[in-house]
mmCIF file of C-alpha atoms in Angstrom:
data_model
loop_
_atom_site.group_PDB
_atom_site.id
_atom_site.type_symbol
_atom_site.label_atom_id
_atom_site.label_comp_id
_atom_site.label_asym_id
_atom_site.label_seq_id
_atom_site.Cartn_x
_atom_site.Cartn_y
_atom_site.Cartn_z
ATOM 1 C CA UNK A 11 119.604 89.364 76.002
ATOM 2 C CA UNK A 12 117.885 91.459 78.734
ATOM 3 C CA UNK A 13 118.915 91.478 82.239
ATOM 4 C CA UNK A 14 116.132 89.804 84.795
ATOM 5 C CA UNK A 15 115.789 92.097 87.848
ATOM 6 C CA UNK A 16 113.574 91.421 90.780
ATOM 7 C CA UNK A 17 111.873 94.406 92.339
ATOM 8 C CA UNK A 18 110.489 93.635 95.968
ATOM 9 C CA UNK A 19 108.245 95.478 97.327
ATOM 10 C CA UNK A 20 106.256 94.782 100.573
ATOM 11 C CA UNK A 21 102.849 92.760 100.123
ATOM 12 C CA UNK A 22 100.740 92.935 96.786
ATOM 13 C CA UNK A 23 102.137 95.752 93.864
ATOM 14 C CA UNK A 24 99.365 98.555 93.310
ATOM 15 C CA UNK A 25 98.303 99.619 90.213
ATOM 16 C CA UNK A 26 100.906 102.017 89.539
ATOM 17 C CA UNK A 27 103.582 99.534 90.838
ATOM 18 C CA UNK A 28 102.866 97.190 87.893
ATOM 19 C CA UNK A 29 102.876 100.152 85.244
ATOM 20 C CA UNK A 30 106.197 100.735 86.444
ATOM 21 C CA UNK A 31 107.306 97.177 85.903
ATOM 22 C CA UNK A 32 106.028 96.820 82.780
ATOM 23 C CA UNK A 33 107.826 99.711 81.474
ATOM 24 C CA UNK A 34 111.067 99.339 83.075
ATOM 25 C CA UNK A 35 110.903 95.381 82.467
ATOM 26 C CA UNK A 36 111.573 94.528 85.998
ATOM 27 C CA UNK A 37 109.742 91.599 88.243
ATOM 28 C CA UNK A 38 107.924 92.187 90.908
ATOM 29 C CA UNK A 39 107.932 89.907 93.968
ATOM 30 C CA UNK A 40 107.095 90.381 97.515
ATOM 31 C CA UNK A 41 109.437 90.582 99.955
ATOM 32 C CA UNK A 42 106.849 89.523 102.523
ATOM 33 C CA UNK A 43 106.995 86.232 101.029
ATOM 34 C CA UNK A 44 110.096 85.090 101.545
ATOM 35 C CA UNK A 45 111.367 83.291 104.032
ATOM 36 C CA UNK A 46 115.350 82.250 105.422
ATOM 37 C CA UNK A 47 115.181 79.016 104.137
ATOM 38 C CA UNK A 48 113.567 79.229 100.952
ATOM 39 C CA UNK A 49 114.740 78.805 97.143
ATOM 40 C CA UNK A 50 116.620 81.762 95.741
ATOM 41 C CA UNK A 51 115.080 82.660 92.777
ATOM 42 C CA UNK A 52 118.436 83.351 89.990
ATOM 43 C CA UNK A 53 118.698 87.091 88.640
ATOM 44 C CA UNK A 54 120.854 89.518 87.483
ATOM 45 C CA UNK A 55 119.975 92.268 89.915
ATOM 46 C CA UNK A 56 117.557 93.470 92.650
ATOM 47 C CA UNK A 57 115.900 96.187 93.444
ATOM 48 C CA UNK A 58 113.505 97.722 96.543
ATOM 49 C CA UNK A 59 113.056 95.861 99.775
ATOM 50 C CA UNK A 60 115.007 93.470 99.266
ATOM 51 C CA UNK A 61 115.570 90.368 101.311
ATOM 52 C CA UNK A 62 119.090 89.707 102.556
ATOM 53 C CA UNK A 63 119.558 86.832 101.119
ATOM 54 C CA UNK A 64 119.156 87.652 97.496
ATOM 55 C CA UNK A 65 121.168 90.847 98.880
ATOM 56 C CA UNK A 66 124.241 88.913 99.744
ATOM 57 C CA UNK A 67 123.906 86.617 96.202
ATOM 58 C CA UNK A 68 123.147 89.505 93.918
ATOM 59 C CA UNK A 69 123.638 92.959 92.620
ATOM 60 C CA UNK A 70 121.287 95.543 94.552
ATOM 61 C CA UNK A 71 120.458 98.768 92.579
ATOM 62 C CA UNK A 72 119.418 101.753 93.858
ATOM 63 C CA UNK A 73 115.844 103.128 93.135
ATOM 64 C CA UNK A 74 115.747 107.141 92.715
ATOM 65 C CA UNK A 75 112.577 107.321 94.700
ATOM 66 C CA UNK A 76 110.758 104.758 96.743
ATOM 67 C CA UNK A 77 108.028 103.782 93.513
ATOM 68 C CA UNK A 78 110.317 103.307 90.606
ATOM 69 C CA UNK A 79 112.850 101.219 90.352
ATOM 70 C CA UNK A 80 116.022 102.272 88.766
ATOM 71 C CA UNK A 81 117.940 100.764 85.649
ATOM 72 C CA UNK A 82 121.633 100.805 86.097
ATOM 73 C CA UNK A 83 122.480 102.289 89.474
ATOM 74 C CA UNK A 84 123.957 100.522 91.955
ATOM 75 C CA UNK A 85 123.976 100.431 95.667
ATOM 76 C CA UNK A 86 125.263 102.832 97.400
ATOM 77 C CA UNK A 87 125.610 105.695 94.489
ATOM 78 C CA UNK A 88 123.721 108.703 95.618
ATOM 79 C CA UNK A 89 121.577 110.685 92.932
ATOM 80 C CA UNK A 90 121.324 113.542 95.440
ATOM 81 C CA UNK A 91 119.798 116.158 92.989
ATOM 82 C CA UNK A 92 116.828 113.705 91.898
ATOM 83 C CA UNK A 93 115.652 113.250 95.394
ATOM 84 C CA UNK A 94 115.808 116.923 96.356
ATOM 85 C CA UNK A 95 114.094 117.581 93.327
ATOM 86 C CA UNK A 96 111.616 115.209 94.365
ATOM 87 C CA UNK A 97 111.523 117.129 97.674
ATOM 88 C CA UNK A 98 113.486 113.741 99.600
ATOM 89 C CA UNK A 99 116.083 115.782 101.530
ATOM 90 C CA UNK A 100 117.057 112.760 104.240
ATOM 91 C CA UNK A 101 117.931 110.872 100.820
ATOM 92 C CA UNK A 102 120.729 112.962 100.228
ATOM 93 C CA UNK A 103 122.296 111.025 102.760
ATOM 94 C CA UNK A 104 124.626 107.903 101.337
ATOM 95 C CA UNK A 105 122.012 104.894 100.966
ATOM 96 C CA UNK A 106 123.903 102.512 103.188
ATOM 97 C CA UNK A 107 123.424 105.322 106.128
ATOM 98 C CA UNK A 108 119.549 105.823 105.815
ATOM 99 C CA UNK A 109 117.812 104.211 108.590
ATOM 100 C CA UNK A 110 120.208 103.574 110.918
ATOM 101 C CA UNK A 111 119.905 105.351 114.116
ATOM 102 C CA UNK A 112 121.915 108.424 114.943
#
């Protein structure tokens, strides 16, 4: 049985954005769209811009760049050589420390 995994992303998916999906198998939903308050939809995981609810409720993964999500990592584990290969260098920094102020 495959694993259901929401992947929010901010306002409608693009083109490539539902590629993506389809071939990793993941949902998309927009994060714009939910509201504190409203029905948790159940999952296994979640992935992207991700609203704190779901968040605190379920596992988040980590994406190795901001337009694929990721199968299999979760928060918090850095894949440092991916993003500097992809030319990311503040994503070498542990996720839970990228965009907080210095």
């Amino acid at each position: 049985m495959s694993k259901k995994i929401l992947w929010f992303i901010a306002g409608p998916a693009t083109k490539e954005q539902r590629e993506i999906a389809a071939k990793e198998r993941v949902i998309i939903r927009d994060s714009l769209a939910y509201w504190p308050g409203d029905a948790i939809e159940l999952c296994d995981a979640v992935v992207g811009e991700v609203p704190a609810a779901y968040a605190e409720r379920f596992e988040v993964l980590e994406t190795e760049n901001d337009a694929k999500p990721a199968r299999g990592k979760k928060k918090g584990s850095a894949n440092e050589a991916a993003d500097q290969a992809a030319g990311n260098d503040a994503a070498a920094e542990p996720a839970d420390a990228v965009g907080k102020g210095a």
